[in-house]
């Protein structure tokens, strides 16, 4: 239901919305990666209803001298689950997992007019690094980072 909505897919760089069960199954099959990189579903605890995913994935074209890639966090949610803190809570858990699993830093890249995602980055206590055109061809990205040992996530909750 989520990835067949134009209002969500437009932020993701997907070529189109998913229309069939087979397309959705192929997307789900592609979510498996080597931990700590992965894509996790989150649900609304009170109802058990799936609300969306949060992911840690390599940033395209960001290969480092050691052969690794920079890592980004991403998310999207069903419209019924937005504006209630669910995305921030899920993303905070995934950031904690990624940093606790040995990642030295995690970045977030959002379209420059994706204000809801930028607000999530702010609530997470991520540091804004400005606008970049380094990794995605479709549009410039607002660029955020959180580094191990410097993450003020607990303090960011109160903003």
PDB file of N, CA, C and O in Angstrom, residues 2-58:
ATOM      1  N   UNK A   2       2.004   1.205   0.693  1.00  0.00           N
ATOM      2  CA  UNK A   2       2.828   2.412   0.818  1.00  0.00           C
ATOM      3  C   UNK A   2       3.494   2.760  -0.506  1.00  0.00           C
ATOM      4  O   UNK A   2       3.462   3.909  -0.939  1.00  0.00           O
ATOM      5  N   UNK A   3       4.117   1.779  -1.153  1.00  0.00           N
ATOM      6  CA  UNK A   3       4.902   2.061  -2.356  1.00  0.00           C
ATOM      7  C   UNK A   3       4.068   2.151  -3.628  1.00  0.00           C
ATOM      8  O   UNK A   3       4.620   2.269  -4.715  1.00  0.00           O
ATOM      9  N   UNK A   4       2.774   2.142  -3.511  1.00  0.00           N
ATOM     10  CA  UNK A   4       1.957   2.431  -4.689  1.00  0.00           C
ATOM     11  C   UNK A   4       1.378   3.843  -4.624  1.00  0.00           C
ATOM     12  O   UNK A   4       0.555   4.236  -5.421  1.00  0.00           O
ATOM     13  N   UNK A   5       1.869   4.623  -3.676  1.00  0.00           N
ATOM     14  CA  UNK A   5       1.419   6.002  -3.485  1.00  0.00           C
ATOM     15  C   UNK A   5       2.440   6.972  -4.077  1.00  0.00           C
ATOM     16  O   UNK A   5       3.586   7.036  -3.623  1.00  0.00           O
ATOM     17  N   UNK A   6       2.019   7.731  -5.056  1.00  0.00           N
ATOM     18  CA  UNK A   6       2.910   8.709  -5.693  1.00  0.00           C
ATOM     19  C   UNK A   6       3.504   9.688  -4.691  1.00  0.00           C
ATOM     20  O   UNK A   6       4.661  10.090  -4.820  1.00  0.00           O
ATOM     21  N   UNK A   7       2.708  10.088  -3.685  1.00  0.00           N
ATOM     22  CA  UNK A   7       3.174  11.085  -2.722  1.00  0.00           C
ATOM     23  C   UNK A   7       4.322  10.565  -1.861  1.00  0.00           C
ATOM     24  O   UNK A   7       5.046  11.346  -1.252  1.00  0.00           O
ATOM     25  N   UNK A   8       4.542   9.269  -1.827  1.00  0.00           N
ATOM     26  CA  UNK A   8       5.670   8.687  -1.099  1.00  0.00           C
ATOM     27  C   UNK A   8       6.804   8.355  -2.058  1.00  0.00           C
ATOM     28  O   UNK A   8       7.958   8.723  -1.831  1.00  0.00           O
ATOM     29  N   UNK A   9       6.492   7.688  -3.140  1.00  0.00           N
ATOM     30  CA  UNK A   9       7.510   7.214  -4.088  1.00  0.00           C
ATOM     31  C   UNK A   9       8.301   8.376  -4.688  1.00  0.00           C
ATOM     32  O   UNK A   9       9.491   8.244  -4.967  1.00  0.00           O
ATOM     33  N   UNK A  10       7.706   9.524  -4.819  1.00  0.00           N
ATOM     34  CA  UNK A  10       8.419  10.658  -5.428  1.00  0.00           C
ATOM     35  C   UNK A  10       9.672  11.058  -4.661  1.00  0.00           C
ATOM     36  O   UNK A  10      10.598  11.618  -5.217  1.00  0.00           O
ATOM     37  N   UNK A  11       9.735  10.736  -3.368  1.00  0.00           N
ATOM     38  CA  UNK A  11      10.908  11.075  -2.567  1.00  0.00           C
ATOM     39  C   UNK A  11      11.988  10.005  -2.621  1.00  0.00           C
ATOM     40  O   UNK A  11      13.088  10.213  -2.130  1.00  0.00           O
ATOM     41  N   UNK A  12      11.689   8.845  -3.164  1.00  0.00           N
ATOM     42  CA  UNK A  12      12.565   7.692  -3.003  1.00  0.00           C
ATOM     43  C   UNK A  12      13.494   7.404  -4.160  1.00  0.00           C
ATOM     44  O   UNK A  12      14.362   6.549  -4.051  1.00  0.00           O
ATOM     45  N   UNK A  13      13.308   8.034  -5.282  1.00  0.00           N
ATOM     46  CA  UNK A  13      14.142   7.724  -6.430  1.00  0.00           C
ATOM     47  C   UNK A  13      13.719   6.456  -7.149  1.00  0.00           C
ATOM     48  O   UNK A  13      14.433   5.961  -8.003  1.00  0.00           O
ATOM     49  N   UNK A  14      12.573   5.902  -6.787  1.00  0.00           N
ATOM     50  CA  UNK A  14      12.049   4.739  -7.497  1.00  0.00           C
ATOM     51  C   UNK A  14      11.565   5.196  -8.868  1.00  0.00           C
ATOM     52  O   UNK A  14      11.035   6.293  -9.001  1.00  0.00           O
ATOM     53  N   UNK A  15      11.701   4.352  -9.872  1.00  0.00           N
ATOM     54  CA  UNK A  15      11.231   4.760 -11.189  1.00  0.00           C
ATOM     55  C   UNK A  15       9.711   4.882 -11.265  1.00  0.00           C
ATOM     56  O   UNK A  15       9.191   5.644 -12.058  1.00  0.00           O
ATOM     57  N   UNK A  16       9.000   4.127 -10.425  1.00  0.00           N
ATOM     58  CA  UNK A  16       7.543   4.178 -10.465  1.00  0.00           C
ATOM     59  C   UNK A  16       6.986   3.559  -9.195  1.00  0.00           C
ATOM     60  O   UNK A  16       7.699   2.914  -8.441  1.00  0.00           O
ATOM     61  N   UNK A  17       5.702   3.734  -9.007  1.00  0.00           N
ATOM     62  CA  UNK A  17       5.047   3.087  -7.874  1.00  0.00           C
ATOM     63  C   UNK A  17       4.953   1.594  -8.146  1.00  0.00           C
ATOM     64  O   UNK A  17       5.011   1.150  -9.287  1.00  0.00           O
ATOM     65  N   UNK A  18       4.795   0.818  -7.087  1.00  0.00           N
ATOM     66  CA  UNK A  18       4.601  -0.627  -7.230  1.00  0.00           C
ATOM     67  C   UNK A  18       3.114  -0.888  -7.397  1.00  0.00           C
ATOM     68  O   UNK A  18       2.305  -0.396  -6.616  1.00  0.00           O
ATOM     69  N   UNK A  19       2.765  -1.650  -8.400  1.00  0.00           N
ATOM     70  CA  UNK A  19       1.353  -1.881  -8.699  1.00  0.00           C
ATOM     71  C   UNK A  19       0.897  -3.312  -8.454  1.00  0.00           C
ATOM     72  O   UNK A  19      -0.282  -3.560  -8.282  1.00  0.00           O
ATOM     73  N   UNK A  20       1.826  -4.278  -8.459  1.00  0.00           N
ATOM     74  CA  UNK A  20       1.426  -5.679  -8.348  1.00  0.00           C
ATOM     75  C   UNK A  20       2.071  -6.333  -7.135  1.00  0.00           C
ATOM     76  O   UNK A  20       3.089  -5.861  -6.608  1.00  0.00           O
ATOM     77  N   UNK A  21       1.494  -7.451  -6.728  1.00  0.00           N
ATOM     78  CA  UNK A  21       2.057  -8.233  -5.636  1.00  0.00           C
ATOM     79  C   UNK A  21       3.460  -8.718  -6.016  1.00  0.00           C
ATOM     80  O   UNK A  21       4.372  -8.707  -5.190  1.00  0.00           O
ATOM     81  N   UNK A  22       3.651  -9.091  -7.266  1.00  0.00           N
ATOM     82  CA  UNK A  22       4.959  -9.564  -7.720  1.00  0.00           C
ATOM     83  C   UNK A  22       6.024  -8.467  -7.598  1.00  0.00           C
ATOM     84  O   UNK A  22       7.155  -8.739  -7.191  1.00  0.00           O
ATOM     85  N   UNK A  23       5.679  -7.237  -7.929  1.00  0.00           N
ATOM     86  CA  UNK A  23       6.623  -6.126  -7.773  1.00  0.00           C
ATOM     87  C   UNK A  23       6.965  -5.919  -6.302  1.00  0.00           C
ATOM     88  O   UNK A  23       8.126  -5.686  -5.956  1.00  0.00           O
ATOM     89  N   UNK A  24       5.969  -6.021  -5.448  1.00  0.00           N
ATOM     90  CA  UNK A  24       6.205  -5.862  -4.013  1.00  0.00           C
ATOM     91  C   UNK A  24       7.082  -6.999  -3.486  1.00  0.00           C
ATOM     92  O   UNK A  24       7.995  -6.769  -2.687  1.00  0.00           O
ATOM     93  N   UNK A  25       6.831  -8.232  -3.927  1.00  0.00           N
ATOM     94  CA  UNK A  25       7.641  -9.364  -3.490  1.00  0.00           C
ATOM     95  C   UNK A  25       9.096  -9.204  -3.934  1.00  0.00           C
ATOM     96  O   UNK A  25      10.023  -9.512  -3.182  1.00  0.00           O
ATOM     97  N   UNK A  26       9.320  -8.707  -5.144  1.00  0.00           N
ATOM     98  CA  UNK A  26      10.680  -8.479  -5.627  1.00  0.00           C
ATOM     99  C   UNK A  26      11.370  -7.408  -4.783  1.00  0.00           C
ATOM    100  O   UNK A  26      12.552  -7.524  -4.450  1.00  0.00           O
ATOM    101  N   UNK A  27      10.650  -6.361  -4.423  1.00  0.00           N
ATOM    102  CA  UNK A  27      11.199  -5.307  -3.570  1.00  0.00           C
ATOM    103  C   UNK A  27      11.585  -5.883  -2.214  1.00  0.00           C
ATOM    104  O   UNK A  27      12.684  -5.631  -1.713  1.00  0.00           O
ATOM    105  N   UNK A  28      10.718  -6.671  -1.629  1.00  0.00           N
ATOM    106  CA  UNK A  28      10.995  -7.261  -0.322  1.00  0.00           C
ATOM    107  C   UNK A  28      12.201  -8.191  -0.400  1.00  0.00           C
ATOM    108  O   UNK A  28      13.075  -8.171   0.472  1.00  0.00           O
ATOM    109  N   UNK A  29      12.296  -8.994  -1.452  1.00  0.00           N
ATOM    110  CA  UNK A  29      13.436  -9.901  -1.611  1.00  0.00           C
ATOM    111  C   UNK A  29      14.749  -9.142  -1.703  1.00  0.00           C
ATOM    112  O   UNK A  29      15.793  -9.626  -1.264  1.00  0.00           O
ATOM    113  N   UNK A  30      14.717  -7.939  -2.245  1.00  0.00           N
ATOM    114  CA  UNK A  30      15.918  -7.138  -2.384  1.00  0.00           C
ATOM    115  C   UNK A  30      16.339  -6.415  -1.118  1.00  0.00           C
ATOM    116  O   UNK A  30      17.360  -5.737  -1.095  1.00  0.00           O
ATOM    117  N   UNK A  31      15.571  -6.546  -0.053  1.00  0.00           N
ATOM    118  CA  UNK A  31      15.883  -5.839   1.191  1.00  0.00           C
ATOM    119  C   UNK A  31      16.993  -6.520   1.988  1.00  0.00           C
ATOM    120  O   UNK A  31      17.602  -5.899   2.840  1.00  0.00           O
ATOM    121  N   UNK A  32      17.250  -7.779   1.738  1.00  0.00           N
ATOM    122  CA  UNK A  32      18.251  -8.505   2.518  1.00  0.00           C
ATOM    123  C   UNK A  32      19.651  -8.016   2.174  1.00  0.00           C
ATOM    124  O   UNK A  32      20.031  -7.961   1.012  1.00  0.00           O
ATOM    125  N   UNK A  33      20.413  -7.629   3.186  1.00  0.00           N
ATOM    126  CA  UNK A  33      21.790  -7.172   3.039  1.00  0.00           C
ATOM    127  C   UNK A  33      22.588  -7.754   4.186  1.00  0.00           C
ATOM    128  O   UNK A  33      22.046  -8.394   5.080  1.00  0.00           O
ATOM    129  N   UNK A  34      23.869  -7.502   4.188  1.00  0.00           N
ATOM    130  CA  UNK A  34      24.719  -7.939   5.302  1.00  0.00           C
ATOM    131  C   UNK A  34      24.585  -6.943   6.446  1.00  0.00           C
ATOM    132  O   UNK A  34      24.814  -5.745   6.266  1.00  0.00           O
ATOM    133  N   UNK A  35      24.222  -7.446   7.614  1.00  0.00           N
ATOM    134  CA  UNK A  35      24.082  -6.589   8.784  1.00  0.00           C
ATOM    135  C   UNK A  35      25.401  -5.895   9.085  1.00  0.00           C
ATOM    136  O   UNK A  35      26.447  -6.480   8.871  1.00  0.00           O
ATOM    137  N   UNK A  36      25.403  -4.657   9.519  1.00  0.00           N
ATOM    138  CA  UNK A  36      24.248  -3.947  10.027  1.00  0.00           C
ATOM    139  C   UNK A  36      23.396  -3.268   8.951  1.00  0.00           C
ATOM    140  O   UNK A  36      22.425  -2.600   9.279  1.00  0.00           O
ATOM    141  N   UNK A  37      23.750  -3.437   7.666  1.00  0.00           N
ATOM    142  CA  UNK A  37      22.915  -2.843   6.621  1.00  0.00           C
ATOM    143  C   UNK A  37      21.701  -3.734   6.402  1.00  0.00           C
ATOM    144  O   UNK A  37      21.819  -4.950   6.297  1.00  0.00           O
ATOM    145  N   UNK A  38      20.551  -3.120   6.333  1.00  0.00           N
ATOM    146  CA  UNK A  38      19.316  -3.861   6.100  1.00  0.00           C
ATOM    147  C   UNK A  38      18.171  -2.867   6.006  1.00  0.00           C
ATOM    148  O   UNK A  38      18.365  -1.655   6.090  1.00  0.00           O
ATOM    149  N   UNK A  39      16.992  -3.413   5.840  1.00  0.00           N
ATOM    150  CA  UNK A  39      15.764  -2.624   5.842  1.00  0.00           C
ATOM    151  C   UNK A  39      14.796  -3.315   6.789  1.00  0.00           C
ATOM    152  O   UNK A  39      14.555  -4.514   6.674  1.00  0.00           O
ATOM    153  N   UNK A  40      14.294  -2.569   7.764  1.00  0.00           N
ATOM    154  CA  UNK A  40      13.419  -3.116   8.784  1.00  0.00           C
ATOM    155  C   UNK A  40      12.054  -2.453   8.705  1.00  0.00           C
ATOM    156  O   UNK A  40      11.956  -1.234   8.563  1.00  0.00           O
ATOM    157  N   UNK A  41      11.025  -3.241   8.868  1.00  0.00           N
ATOM    158  CA  UNK A  41       9.675  -2.685   8.957  1.00  0.00           C
ATOM    159  C   UNK A  41       9.450  -2.222  10.392  1.00  0.00           C
ATOM    160  O   UNK A  41       9.970  -2.811  11.338  1.00  0.00           O
ATOM    161  N   UNK A  42       8.688  -1.152  10.548  1.00  0.00           N
ATOM    162  CA  UNK A  42       8.257  -0.768  11.888  1.00  0.00           C
ATOM    163  C   UNK A  42       6.742  -0.718  11.896  1.00  0.00           C
ATOM    164  O   UNK A  42       6.104  -0.521  10.881  1.00  0.00           O
ATOM    165  N   UNK A  43       6.191  -0.965  13.063  1.00  0.00           N
ATOM    166  CA  UNK A  43       4.741  -1.003  13.201  1.00  0.00           C
ATOM    167  C   UNK A  43       4.311  -0.124  14.358  1.00  0.00           C
ATOM    168  O   UNK A  43       5.120   0.243  15.210  1.00  0.00           O
ATOM    169  N   UNK A  44       3.041   0.185  14.368  1.00  0.00           N
ATOM    170  CA  UNK A  44       2.454   0.953  15.467  1.00  0.00           C
ATOM    171  C   UNK A  44       2.195  -0.030  16.603  1.00  0.00           C
ATOM    172  O   UNK A  44       1.424  -0.980  16.442  1.00  0.00           O
ATOM    173  N   UNK A  45       2.855   0.155  17.722  1.00  0.00           N
ATOM    174  CA  UNK A  45       2.805  -0.816  18.817  1.00  0.00           C
ATOM    175  C   UNK A  45       1.379  -1.073  19.300  1.00  0.00           C
ATOM    176  O   UNK A  45       1.016  -2.212  19.577  1.00  0.00           O
ATOM    177  N   UNK A  46       0.563  -0.034  19.383  1.00  0.00           N
ATOM    178  CA  UNK A  46      -0.792  -0.195  19.923  1.00  0.00           C
ATOM    179  C   UNK A  46      -1.692  -1.042  19.038  1.00  0.00           C
ATOM    180  O   UNK A  46      -2.621  -1.682  19.523  1.00  0.00           O
ATOM    181  N   UNK A  47      -1.407  -1.053  17.734  1.00  0.00           N
ATOM    182  CA  UNK A  47      -2.297  -1.759  16.812  1.00  0.00           C
ATOM    183  C   UNK A  47      -1.637  -2.920  16.081  1.00  0.00           C
ATOM    184  O   UNK A  47      -2.320  -3.776  15.543  1.00  0.00           O
ATOM    185  N   UNK A  48      -0.298  -2.925  16.034  1.00  0.00           N
ATOM    186  CA  UNK A  48       0.410  -3.946  15.260  1.00  0.00           C
ATOM    187  C   UNK A  48       0.363  -3.709  13.764  1.00  0.00           C
ATOM    188  O   UNK A  48       0.813  -4.544  12.977  1.00  0.00           O
ATOM    189  N   UNK A  49      -0.149  -2.565  13.341  1.00  0.00           N
ATOM    190  CA  UNK A  49      -0.271  -2.258  11.919  1.00  0.00           C
ATOM    191  C   UNK A  49       1.090  -1.800  11.388  1.00  0.00           C
ATOM    192  O   UNK A  49       1.702  -0.884  11.953  1.00  0.00           O
ATOM    193  N   UNK A  50       1.585  -2.423  10.312  1.00  0.00           N
ATOM    194  CA  UNK A  50       2.843  -1.962   9.714  1.00  0.00           C
ATOM    195  C   UNK A  50       2.707  -0.508   9.268  1.00  0.00           C
ATOM    196  O   UNK A  50       1.698  -0.117   8.692  1.00  0.00           O
ATOM    197  N   UNK A  51       3.746   0.280   9.573  1.00  0.00           N
ATOM    198  CA  UNK A  51       3.686   1.703   9.261  1.00  0.00           C
ATOM    199  C   UNK A  51       4.682   2.115   8.188  1.00  0.00           C
ATOM    200  O   UNK A  51       4.488   3.122   7.529  1.00  0.00           O
ATOM    201  N   UNK A  52       5.767   1.351   8.010  1.00  0.00           N
ATOM    202  CA  UNK A  52       6.774   1.684   7.019  1.00  0.00           C
ATOM    203  C   UNK A  52       8.092   1.028   7.347  1.00  0.00           C
ATOM    204  O   UNK A  52       8.183   0.265   8.297  1.00  0.00           O
ATOM    205  N   UNK A  53       9.142   1.324   6.579  1.00  0.00           N
ATOM    206  CA  UNK A  53      10.469   0.793   6.875  1.00  0.00           C
ATOM    207  C   UNK A  53      11.466   1.894   7.250  1.00  0.00           C
ATOM    208  O   UNK A  53      11.273   3.073   6.940  1.00  0.00           O
ATOM    209  N   UNK A  54      12.505   1.463   7.908  1.00  0.00           N
ATOM    210  CA  UNK A  54      13.706   2.271   8.122  1.00  0.00           C
ATOM    211  C   UNK A  54      14.856   1.417   7.635  1.00  0.00           C
ATOM    212  O   UNK A  54      14.868   0.206   7.852  1.00  0.00           O
ATOM    213  N   UNK A  55      15.813   2.032   6.955  1.00  0.00           N
ATOM    214  CA  UNK A  55      16.894   1.250   6.372  1.00  0.00           C
ATOM    215  C   UNK A  55      18.249   1.892   6.589  1.00  0.00           C
ATOM    216  O   UNK A  55      18.352   3.110   6.723  1.00  0.00           O
ATOM    217  N   UNK A  56      19.266   1.057   6.652  1.00  0.00           N
ATOM    218  CA  UNK A  56      20.659   1.463   6.562  1.00  0.00           C
ATOM    219  C   UNK A  56      21.175   0.855   5.268  1.00  0.00           C
ATOM    220  O   UNK A  56      21.189  -0.374   5.125  1.00  0.00           O
ATOM    221  N   UNK A  57      21.575   1.706   4.337  1.00  0.00           N
ATOM    222  CA  UNK A  57      21.987   1.238   3.012  1.00  0.00           C
ATOM    223  C   UNK A  57      23.215   2.017   2.543  1.00  0.00           C
ATOM    224  O   UNK A  57      23.449   3.141   2.979  1.00  0.00           O
ATOM    225  N   UNK A  58      23.991   1.415   1.632  1.00  0.00           N
ATOM    226  CA  UNK A  58      25.135   2.152   1.084  1.00  0.00           C
ATOM    227  C   UNK A  58      24.665   3.336   0.252  1.00  0.00           C
ATOM    228  O   UNK A  58      23.635   3.272  -0.418  1.00  0.00           O
TER     229      UNK A  58
END
